[in-house]
XYZ file of N, CA and C in Angstrom:
678
model
N -19.177 -14.058 8.554
C -18.467 -14.517 7.355
C -17.138 -15.161 7.748
N -16.878 -16.321 7.201
C -15.658 -17.044 7.528
C -14.434 -16.348 6.937
N -13.412 -16.163 7.779
C -12.159 -15.571 7.330
C -11.323 -16.660 6.669
N -10.736 -16.353 5.517
C -9.918 -17.346 4.829
C -8.726 -16.665 4.161
N -7.562 -16.830 4.769
C -6.322 -16.261 4.216
C -5.475 -17.333 3.547
N -5.722 -18.583 3.912
C -4.948 -19.695 3.361
C -5.911 -20.810 2.952
N -5.397 -21.779 2.243
C -6.229 -22.852 1.729
C -6.506 -23.914 2.798
N -7.469 -24.782 2.495
C -7.746 -25.912 3.393
C -6.534 -26.827 3.481
N -5.803 -26.932 2.381
C -4.587 -27.752 2.396
C -3.563 -27.192 3.371
N -3.444 -25.858 3.412
C -2.536 -25.223 4.370
C -2.974 -25.532 5.797
N -4.283 -25.476 6.040
C -4.802 -25.820 7.365
C -4.389 -27.238 7.746
N -4.556 -28.151 6.817
C -4.235 -29.551 7.099
C -2.738 -29.727 7.375
N -1.916 -29.035 6.594
C -0.462 -29.149 6.753
C -0.032 -28.653 8.129
N -0.550 -27.483 8.527
C -0.152 -26.899 9.806
C -0.684 -27.725 10.977
N -1.937 -28.144 10.882
C -2.530 -28.946 11.955
C -1.753 -30.245 12.151
N -1.398 -30.891 11.050
C -0.627 -32.133 11.133
C 0.754 -31.888 11.744
N 1.365 -30.757 11.387
C 2.691 -30.439 11.924
C 2.633 -30.213 13.438
N 1.586 -29.532 13.895
C 1.430 -29.301 15.336
C 1.224 -30.625 16.066
N 0.347 -31.453 15.534
C 0.077 -32.746 16.170
C 1.345 -33.603 16.252
N 2.119 -33.594 15.172
C 3.349 -34.384 15.154
C 4.370 -33.831 16.153
N 4.530 -32.511 16.197
C 5.489 -31.907 17.128
C 5.111 -32.201 18.571
N 3.819 -32.152 18.871
C 3.372 -32.345 20.258
C 3.397 -33.811 20.691
N 3.634 -34.720 19.749
C 3.809 -36.131 20.114
C 5.077 -36.349 20.920
N 6.016 -35.407 20.818
C 7.320 -35.581 21.447
C 7.577 -34.588 22.574
N 6.597 -33.793 22.935
C 6.843 -32.754 23.938
C 5.572 -32.432 24.720
N 5.770 -31.937 25.937
C 4.651 -31.413 26.725
C 4.302 -29.987 26.305
N 5.132 -29.408 25.458
C 4.830 -28.071 24.945
C 3.563 -28.082 24.105
N 2.826 -26.986 24.156
C 1.571 -26.861 23.402
C 1.716 -25.702 22.419
N 1.690 -26.005 21.137
C 1.912 -25.000 20.095
C 0.576 -24.511 19.549
N 0.388 -23.205 19.578
C -0.803 -22.577 19.002
C -0.372 -21.781 17.781
N -1.056 -21.975 16.674
C -0.711 -21.258 15.440
C -1.847 -20.324 15.045
N -1.488 -19.087 14.737
C -2.468 -18.065 14.357
C -1.942 -17.329 13.125
N -2.831 -17.069 12.171
C -2.456 -16.300 10.988
C -3.489 -15.193 10.774
N -3.004 -14.017 10.415
C -3.881 -12.867 10.186
C -3.467 -12.164 8.908
N -4.412 -11.472 8.287
C -4.083 -10.713 7.083
C -3.160 -9.554 7.427
N -3.474 -8.845 8.514
C -2.708 -7.661 8.900
C -2.897 -7.425 10.396
N -1.881 -6.890 11.042
C -1.923 -6.747 12.499
C -2.479 -5.415 12.970
N -2.492 -4.415 12.102
C -2.894 -3.078 12.527
C -3.357 -2.287 11.307
N -4.236 -1.299 11.524
C -4.696 -0.453 10.422
C -3.744 0.712 10.140
N -2.850 1.025 11.088
C -1.871 2.105 10.933
C -2.545 3.450 10.637
N -3.682 3.683 11.272
C -4.369 4.966 11.098
C -3.509 6.137 11.568
N -2.761 5.924 12.645
C -1.914 7.000 13.171
C -0.794 7.350 12.200
N -0.312 6.366 11.460
C 0.733 6.625 10.453
C 0.175 7.497 9.337
N -1.041 7.172 8.878
C -1.690 7.988 7.844
C -1.917 9.404 8.350
N -2.294 9.542 9.612
C -2.508 10.857 10.207
C -1.223 11.678 10.214
N -0.127 11.035 10.574
C 1.163 11.733 10.601
C 1.569 12.169 9.197
N 1.442 11.271 8.214
C 1.806 11.628 6.840
C 0.964 12.794 6.325
N -0.341 12.743 6.578
C -1.212 13.822 6.116
C -0.836 15.145 6.767
N -0.531 15.106 8.056
C -0.185 16.333 8.786
C 1.149 16.893 8.329
N 2.114 16.017 8.120
C 3.445 16.469 7.691
C 3.379 17.113 6.315
N 2.685 16.475 5.382
C 2.614 17.019 4.024
C 1.828 18.326 4.001
N 0.759 18.415 4.805
C 0.001 19.667 4.886
C 0.872 20.783 5.457
N 1.648 20.454 6.486
C 2.539 21.452 7.090
C 3.599 21.915 6.100
N 4.162 20.973 5.342
C 5.180 21.329 4.347
C 4.582 22.250 3.284
N 3.366 21.916 2.840
C 2.711 22.744 1.818
C 2.501 24.167 2.318
N 2.019 24.316 3.545
C 1.804 25.656 4.101
C 3.127 26.382 4.319
N 4.144 25.649 4.728
C 5.452 26.264 4.962
C 6.056 26.794 3.669
N 5.921 26.042 2.579
C 6.470 26.473 1.287
C 5.782 27.760 0.823
N 4.455 27.813 0.981
C 3.725 29.020 0.583
C 4.151 30.206 1.438
N 4.337 29.955 2.738
C 4.745 31.042 3.638
C 6.155 31.529 3.335
N 7.015 30.647 2.883
C 8.398 31.021 2.590
C 8.537 31.775 1.263
N 7.620 31.511 0.327
C 7.692 32.146 -0.991
C 6.359 32.825 -1.325
N 5.954 33.803 -0.511
C 4.644 34.438 -0.720
C 4.535 35.171 -2.058
N 5.609 35.812 -2.487
C 5.547 36.577 -3.735
C 5.236 35.666 -4.915
N 5.874 34.519 -4.944
C 5.644 33.580 -6.044
C 4.187 33.126 -6.072
N 3.651 32.754 -4.928
C 2.291 32.203 -4.886
C 1.232 33.293 -5.052
N 1.541 34.496 -4.583
C 0.604 35.592 -4.837
C 0.574 35.917 -6.332
N 1.761 35.888 -6.963
C 1.806 36.089 -8.412
C 1.057 35.006 -9.157
N 1.164 33.777 -8.661
C 0.439 32.666 -9.275
C -1.068 32.881 -9.154
N -1.484 33.401 -8.009
C -2.906 33.674 -7.787
C -3.411 34.708 -8.799
N -2.644 35.766 -9.004
C -3.070 36.809 -9.939
C -3.098 36.285 -11.371
N -2.130 35.443 -11.731
C -2.111 34.891 -13.086
C -3.310 33.965 -13.315
N -3.630 33.174 -12.317
C -4.771 32.262 -12.440
C -6.095 33.016 -12.509
N -6.126 34.197 -11.876
C -7.352 35.001 -11.919
C -7.394 35.910 -13.133
N -6.403 35.777 -14.004
C -6.357 36.582 -15.219
C -6.068 38.043 -14.962
N -5.469 38.312 -13.795
C -5.153 39.693 -13.443
C -6.336 40.464 -12.886
N -7.475 39.774 -12.714
C -8.674 40.447 -12.210
C -8.873 40.245 -10.711
N -8.011 39.439 -10.139
C -8.165 39.190 -8.702
C -7.774 40.407 -7.882
N -8.533 40.669 -6.806
C -8.185 41.793 -5.949
C -7.022 41.416 -5.045
N -6.314 42.424 -4.597
C -5.171 42.165 -3.724
C -5.659 41.631 -2.388
N -5.064 40.512 -1.972
C -5.499 39.875 -0.739
C -4.935 40.605 0.475
N -5.771 40.749 1.483
C -5.285 41.298 2.748
C -4.475 40.236 3.475
N -3.788 40.637 4.541
C -2.986 39.676 5.312
C -3.854 38.549 5.850
N -5.029 38.887 6.358
C -5.924 37.861 6.901
C -6.441 36.926 5.808
N -6.741 37.505 4.640
C -7.210 36.671 3.534
C -6.101 35.728 3.055
N -4.891 36.259 3.009
C -3.769 35.421 2.589
C -3.522 34.295 3.594
N -3.629 34.612 4.898
C -3.477 33.595 5.927
C -4.564 32.533 5.784
N -5.785 32.967 5.545
C -6.874 32.019 5.344
C -6.651 31.126 4.147
N -6.077 31.708 3.079
C -5.782 30.928 1.881
C -4.737 29.855 2.173
N -3.701 30.242 2.911
C -2.641 29.289 3.270
C -3.217 28.142 4.095
N -4.060 28.488 5.061
C -4.673 27.450 5.901
C -5.571 26.543 5.073
N -6.333 27.140 4.142
C -7.214 26.342 3.291
C -6.413 25.361 2.440
N -5.277 25.823 1.911
C -4.413 24.930 1.134
C -3.941 23.772 2.005
N -3.546 24.088 3.242
C -3.092 23.042 4.159
C -4.180 22.026 4.450
N -5.394 22.513 4.668
C -6.511 21.614 4.950
C -6.800 20.712 3.751
N -6.794 21.302 2.552
C -7.044 20.516 1.348
C -5.957 19.470 1.132
N -4.725 19.861 1.396
C -3.623 18.906 1.275
C -3.813 17.760 2.257
N -4.195 18.097 3.494
C -4.389 17.075 4.524
C -5.475 16.086 4.088
N -6.587 16.625 3.618
C -7.702 15.770 3.198
C -7.294 14.907 2.002
N -6.587 15.523 1.056
C -6.171 14.776 -0.130
C -5.250 13.620 0.214
N -4.262 13.870 1.076
C -3.333 12.805 1.468
C -4.065 11.717 2.240
N -4.960 12.118 3.143
C -5.717 11.139 3.921
C -6.543 10.241 3.004
N -7.175 10.840 1.994
C -7.977 10.050 1.058
C -7.111 9.080 0.261
N -5.946 9.543 -0.160
C -5.032 8.668 -0.898
C -4.602 7.498 -0.011
N -4.358 7.788 1.264
C -3.867 6.752 2.178
C -4.976 5.842 2.691
N -6.192 6.058 2.225
C -7.229 5.059 2.491
C -6.926 3.772 1.740
N -6.084 3.875 0.722
C -5.612 2.677 0.023
C -4.594 1.980 0.915
N -4.997 0.889 1.505
C -4.213 0.227 2.559
C -2.804 -0.194 2.123
N -2.616 -0.725 0.913
C -1.249 -1.112 0.542
C -0.263 0.049 0.588
N -0.682 1.234 0.153
C 0.209 2.392 0.197
C 0.473 2.796 1.640
N -0.562 2.776 2.459
C -0.391 3.115 3.874
C 0.616 2.176 4.530
N 0.486 0.903 4.237
C 1.410 -0.072 4.817
C 2.822 0.143 4.310
N 2.963 0.444 3.005
C 4.279 0.666 2.412
C 4.969 1.873 3.031
N 4.197 2.896 3.385
C 4.759 4.112 3.966
C 5.021 3.990 5.468
N 4.630 2.879 6.047
C 4.875 2.669 7.477
C 6.288 2.139 7.678
N 7.103 2.794 8.499
C 8.477 2.318 8.727
C 8.509 0.871 9.220
N 9.539 0.168 8.810
C 9.654 -1.253 9.149
C 9.629 -1.480 10.661
N 10.290 -0.610 11.412
C 10.329 -0.784 12.865
C 8.937 -0.703 13.480
N 8.111 0.188 12.938
C 6.737 0.307 13.444
C 5.936 -0.940 13.102
N 6.095 -1.437 11.877
C 5.385 -2.660 11.495
C 5.768 -3.816 12.408
N 7.067 -3.940 12.667
C 7.539 -5.032 13.526
C 6.972 -4.896 14.938
N 6.937 -3.671 15.449
C 6.423 -3.451 16.801
C 4.933 -3.762 16.893
N 4.171 -3.408 15.851
C 2.726 -3.668 15.869
C 2.440 -5.164 15.772
N 3.213 -5.874 14.955
C 3.033 -7.322 14.855
C 3.360 -7.973 16.193
N 4.428 -7.524 16.820
C 4.808 -8.063 18.127
C 3.720 -7.797 19.168
N 3.196 -6.587 19.166
C 2.142 -6.233 20.131
C 0.895 -7.082 19.917
N 0.540 -7.306 18.653
C -0.627 -8.128 18.350
C -0.399 -9.567 18.789
N 0.796 -10.078 18.551
C 1.121 -11.441 18.959
C 1.014 -11.593 20.476
N 1.514 -10.605 21.202
C 1.458 -10.662 22.671
C 0.015 -10.609 23.155
N -0.794 -9.752 22.536
C -2.216 -9.673 22.911
C -2.912 -11.016 22.708
N -2.681 -11.631 21.549
C -3.307 -12.922 21.264
C -2.800 -14.005 22.208
N -1.524 -13.951 22.527
C -0.931 -14.914 23.459
C -1.587 -14.800 24.840
N -1.771 -13.583 25.318
C -2.374 -13.386 26.634
C -3.807 -13.887 26.687
N -4.518 -13.745 25.576
C -5.921 -14.158 25.539
C -6.071 -15.671 25.415
N -5.284 -16.290 24.536
C -5.547 -17.681 24.206
C -4.518 -18.711 24.604
N -3.333 -18.267 25.096
C -2.269 -19.243 25.337
C -1.670 -19.138 26.733
N -1.450 -17.941 27.203
C -0.760 -17.741 28.487
C -1.517 -18.409 29.635
N -0.781 -19.209 30.404
C -1.325 -19.869 31.600
C -2.532 -20.755 31.297
N -2.624 -21.246 30.068
C -3.741 -22.120 29.698
C -3.369 -23.599 29.797
N -2.115 -23.894 30.165
C -1.678 -25.271 30.342
C -1.193 -25.467 31.771
N -1.250 -26.707 32.250
C -0.857 -26.994 33.632
C 0.600 -26.616 33.894
N 1.454 -26.929 32.929
C 2.874 -26.689 33.148
C 3.376 -25.363 32.618
N 2.462 -24.462 32.214
C 2.843 -23.177 31.599
C 3.782 -23.411 30.413
N 3.374 -24.341 29.550
C 4.221 -24.701 28.409
C 3.548 -24.380 27.071
N 2.697 -23.375 27.055
C 2.086 -22.944 25.805
C 3.010 -22.016 25.035
N 2.923 -22.078 23.719
C 3.731 -21.187 22.883
C 2.932 -20.830 21.630
N 2.977 -19.571 21.269
C 2.191 -19.067 20.135
C 3.088 -18.733 18.956
N 2.712 -19.232 17.788
C 3.350 -18.845 16.529
C 2.349 -17.980 15.777
N 2.723 -16.734 15.536
C 1.808 -15.776 14.907
C 2.400 -15.259 13.602
N 1.579 -15.262 12.551
C 2.000 -14.776 11.234
C 1.063 -13.665 10.786
N 1.644 -12.554 10.349
C 0.879 -11.434 9.806
C 1.276 -11.274 8.340
N 0.373 -11.623 7.443
C 0.736 -11.800 6.039
C 1.180 -10.526 5.344
N 0.406 -9.453 5.455
C 0.717 -8.257 4.682
C 2.006 -7.582 5.152
N 2.317 -7.722 6.410
C 3.579 -7.157 6.911
C 4.770 -8.055 6.609
N 4.494 -9.302 6.178
C 5.557 -10.289 6.004
C 6.367 -10.416 7.294
N 5.627 -10.479 8.402
C 6.256 -10.578 9.706
C 5.641 -11.727 10.489
N 6.405 -12.262 11.409
C 5.911 -13.312 12.291
C 6.557 -13.149 13.650
N 5.971 -13.795 14.651
C 6.529 -13.702 15.995
C 6.198 -14.969 16.769
N 7.008 -15.235 17.756
C 6.805 -16.372 18.656
C 6.793 -15.837 20.080
N 5.759 -16.186 20.808
C 5.637 -15.753 22.208
C 5.428 -17.001 23.055
N 6.265 -17.170 24.083
C 6.249 -18.394 24.878
C 5.773 -18.140 26.300
N 5.159 -19.159 26.872
C 4.682 -19.100 28.243
C 5.859 -19.152 29.224
N 5.506 -18.981 30.471
C 6.501 -18.784 31.537
C 7.556 -19.879 31.609
N 7.137 -21.135 31.612
C 8.097 -22.232 31.767
C 9.054 -22.311 30.587
N 8.537 -22.091 29.381
C 9.391 -22.137 28.191
C 10.356 -20.959 28.173
N 9.840 -19.770 28.468
C 10.691 -18.571 28.451
C 11.825 -18.669 29.462
N 11.607 -19.408 30.548
C 12.641 -19.543 31.579
C 13.795 -20.433 31.121
N 13.535 -21.310 30.151
C 14.559 -22.252 29.709
C 15.106 -21.978 28.316
N 14.324 -21.314 27.496
C 14.711 -21.124 26.092
C 14.827 -19.630 25.802
N 16.010 -19.191 25.411
C 16.198 -17.780 25.082
C 15.536 -17.498 23.728
N 14.993 -16.291 23.531
C 14.262 -15.985 22.289
C 15.053 -16.218 21.011
N 16.363 -16.018 21.079
C 17.170 -16.163 19.864
C 17.148 -17.588 19.306
N 16.816 -18.563 20.165
C 16.763 -19.953 19.725
C 15.729 -20.144 18.615
N 14.687 -19.310 18.630
C 13.620 -19.456 17.646
C 13.964 -18.830 16.295
N 15.141 -18.241 16.186
C 15.507 -17.549 14.957
C 15.487 -18.430 13.726
N 15.933 -19.660 13.851
C 15.967 -20.573 12.702
C 14.552 -20.872 12.215
N 13.644 -21.098 13.166
C 12.251 -21.366 12.800
C 11.631 -20.159 12.113
N 11.926 -18.974 12.636
C 11.369 -17.752 12.063
C 11.893 -17.516 10.656
N 13.163 -17.777 10.447
C 13.764 -17.573 9.124
C 13.127 -18.490 8.089
N 12.933 -19.749 8.464
C 12.313 -20.702 7.548
C 10.886 -20.290 7.221
N 10.172 -19.800 8.222
C 8.785 -19.382 8.029
C 8.685 -18.195 7.081
N 9.474 -17.159 7.345
C 9.400 -15.930 6.549
C 9.767 -16.197 5.091
N 10.762 -17.044 4.864
C 11.155 -17.367 3.487
C 9.986 -17.977 2.714
N 9.247 -18.866 3.359
C 8.120 -19.515 2.700
C 6.939 -18.559 2.518
N 6.688 -17.706 3.504
C 5.593 -16.730 3.392
C 5.856 -15.787 2.227
N 7.076 -15.321 2.094
C 7.426 -14.426 0.990
C 7.274 -15.117 -0.355
N 7.447 -16.428 -0.359
C 7.318 -17.193 -1.598
C 5.869 -17.590 -1.859
N 4.956 -17.142 -1.002
C 3.545 -17.436 -1.198
C 3.116 -18.797 -0.696
N 3.888 -19.379 0.247
C 3.555 -20.694 0.801
C 3.461 -20.618 2.325
N 2.502 -19.853 2.837
C 2.425 -19.672 4.291
C 2.191 -20.957 5.061
N 1.393 -21.875 4.502
C 1.140 -23.129 5.198
C 2.408 -23.950 5.383
N 3.183 -24.067 4.319
C 4.441 -24.811 4.401
C 5.423 -24.114 5.351
N 5.430 -22.785 5.319
C 6.324 -22.052 6.209
C 5.986 -22.265 7.675
N 4.697 -22.193 7.987
C 4.281 -22.400 9.375
C 4.546 -23.833 9.814
N 4.318 -24.775 8.920
C 4.562 -26.178 9.256
C 6.040 -26.426 9.551
N 6.911 -25.837 8.744
C 8.351 -26.002 8.970
C 8.779 -25.323 10.269
N 8.220 -24.150 10.530
C 8.535 -23.460 11.788
C 8.077 -24.292 12.981
N 6.893 -24.872 12.878
C 6.375 -25.733 13.955
C 7.291 -26.933 14.164
N 7.736 -27.520 13.077
C 8.630 -28.677 13.186
C 9.894 -28.315 13.958
N 10.474 -27.167 13.633
C 11.709 -26.758 14.304
C 11.447 -26.338 15.750
N 10.303 -25.725 15.987
C 9.928 -25.400 17.364
C 9.754 -26.677 18.187
N 9.159 -27.699 17.562
C 8.949 -28.963 18.249
C 10.251 -29.619 18.676
N 11.279 -29.504 17.856
C 12.591 -30.075 18.196
C 13.141 -29.425 19.463
N 13.041 -28.098 19.534
C 13.521 -27.367 20.718
C 12.695 -27.742 21.947
N 11.389 -27.778 21.785
C 10.519 -28.092 22.915
C 10.740 -29.516 23.418
N 10.941 -30.442 22.503
C 11.168 -31.830 22.906
C 12.450 -31.971 23.714
N 13.435 -31.150 23.412
C 14.700 -31.186 24.142
C 14.522 -30.711 25.583
N 13.738 -29.653 25.769
C 13.578 -29.076 27.105
C 12.352 -29.590 27.847
N 11.327 -30.018 27.098
C 10.081 -30.489 27.712
C 9.631 -31.779 27.034
N 10.371 -32.869 27.246
C 10.004 -34.133 26.594
C 8.626 -34.607 27.045
N 8.006 -35.401 26.200
C 6.650 -35.876 26.461
C 6.609 -36.719 27.729
N 5.671 -36.425 28.611
C 5.493 -37.193 29.838
C 4.171 -37.949 29.792
N 4.063 -38.970 30.598
C 2.851 -39.781 30.626
C 1.675 -38.973 31.162
N 0.543 -39.108 30.508
C -0.674 -38.488 31.015
C -0.794 -37.007 30.761
N 0.110 -36.426 29.974
C 0.015 -34.996 29.696
C -1.089 -34.746 28.674
N -2.123 -33.987 29.022
C -3.256 -33.808 28.106
C -2.959 -32.789 27.005
N -3.724 -32.876 25.934
C -3.634 -31.882 24.865
C -4.586 -30.739 25.238
N -4.044 -29.644 25.750
C -4.870 -28.600 26.356
C -5.182 -27.428 25.432
N -4.468 -27.312 24.346
C -4.695 -26.199 23.415
C -4.936 -26.749 22.012
N -5.676 -26.020 21.175
C -6.039 -26.545 19.847
C -4.836 -26.713 18.938
N -4.860 -27.803 18.169
C -3.801 -28.038 17.177
C -4.082 -27.302 15.877
N -5.309 -26.965 15.619
C -5.705 -26.397 14.331
C -5.160 -24.973 14.146
N -4.962 -24.617 12.899
C -4.550 -23.251 12.552
C -5.727 -22.306 12.731
N -5.500 -21.219 13.450
C -6.540 -20.224 13.710
C -6.346 -19.038 12.773
N -7.409 -18.648 12.067
C -7.359 -17.489 11.164
C -8.125 -16.315 11.767
N -7.528 -15.133 11.653
C -8.162 -13.912 12.170
C -8.361 -12.915 11.030
């Protein structure tokens, strides 16, 4: 099944922007867009475990209250629980809490919302680096490949550059391109954002790696969707 996060018009806009930028530089720009960079299963696991632990801790700290609640719910007919039975009850509550939270966090938007921003940023960066290593790194003669990666649900993006570019251009230089991109993505215009980021990346690349005669187009200009 074909993945589609953006429109055909967005594809055309980004592809045209890459082609135009590469007319002036030996740099090769690869653009990739994904719905989300990670499932954050470990985050859901931590939340479920923490809430289950808190639930068991509260019961352990206030046993008289919860034992009284048990007797009231049983209409006063419940037998007095032994220490082992009470421990089993506490553990059962913890397990049920864990399962309940895990089921709730199967709803991906909530899971993503509960993921700390620093973790989201790190996962997007890791995904960008993985994609760069597979499809861009050392794929050009002059080591002048550069990847622009956008992760829509995290509202995050990253730029990863090949060896020759990284040696001449400090990462902070890409900040203007990233800012323009994120503003457009948040406004629901990812294609325009990526195109503007590509345009600004092209200006930097043209300054450090101007177009030379006979330099082939070694990487795809088209927008790649994952």
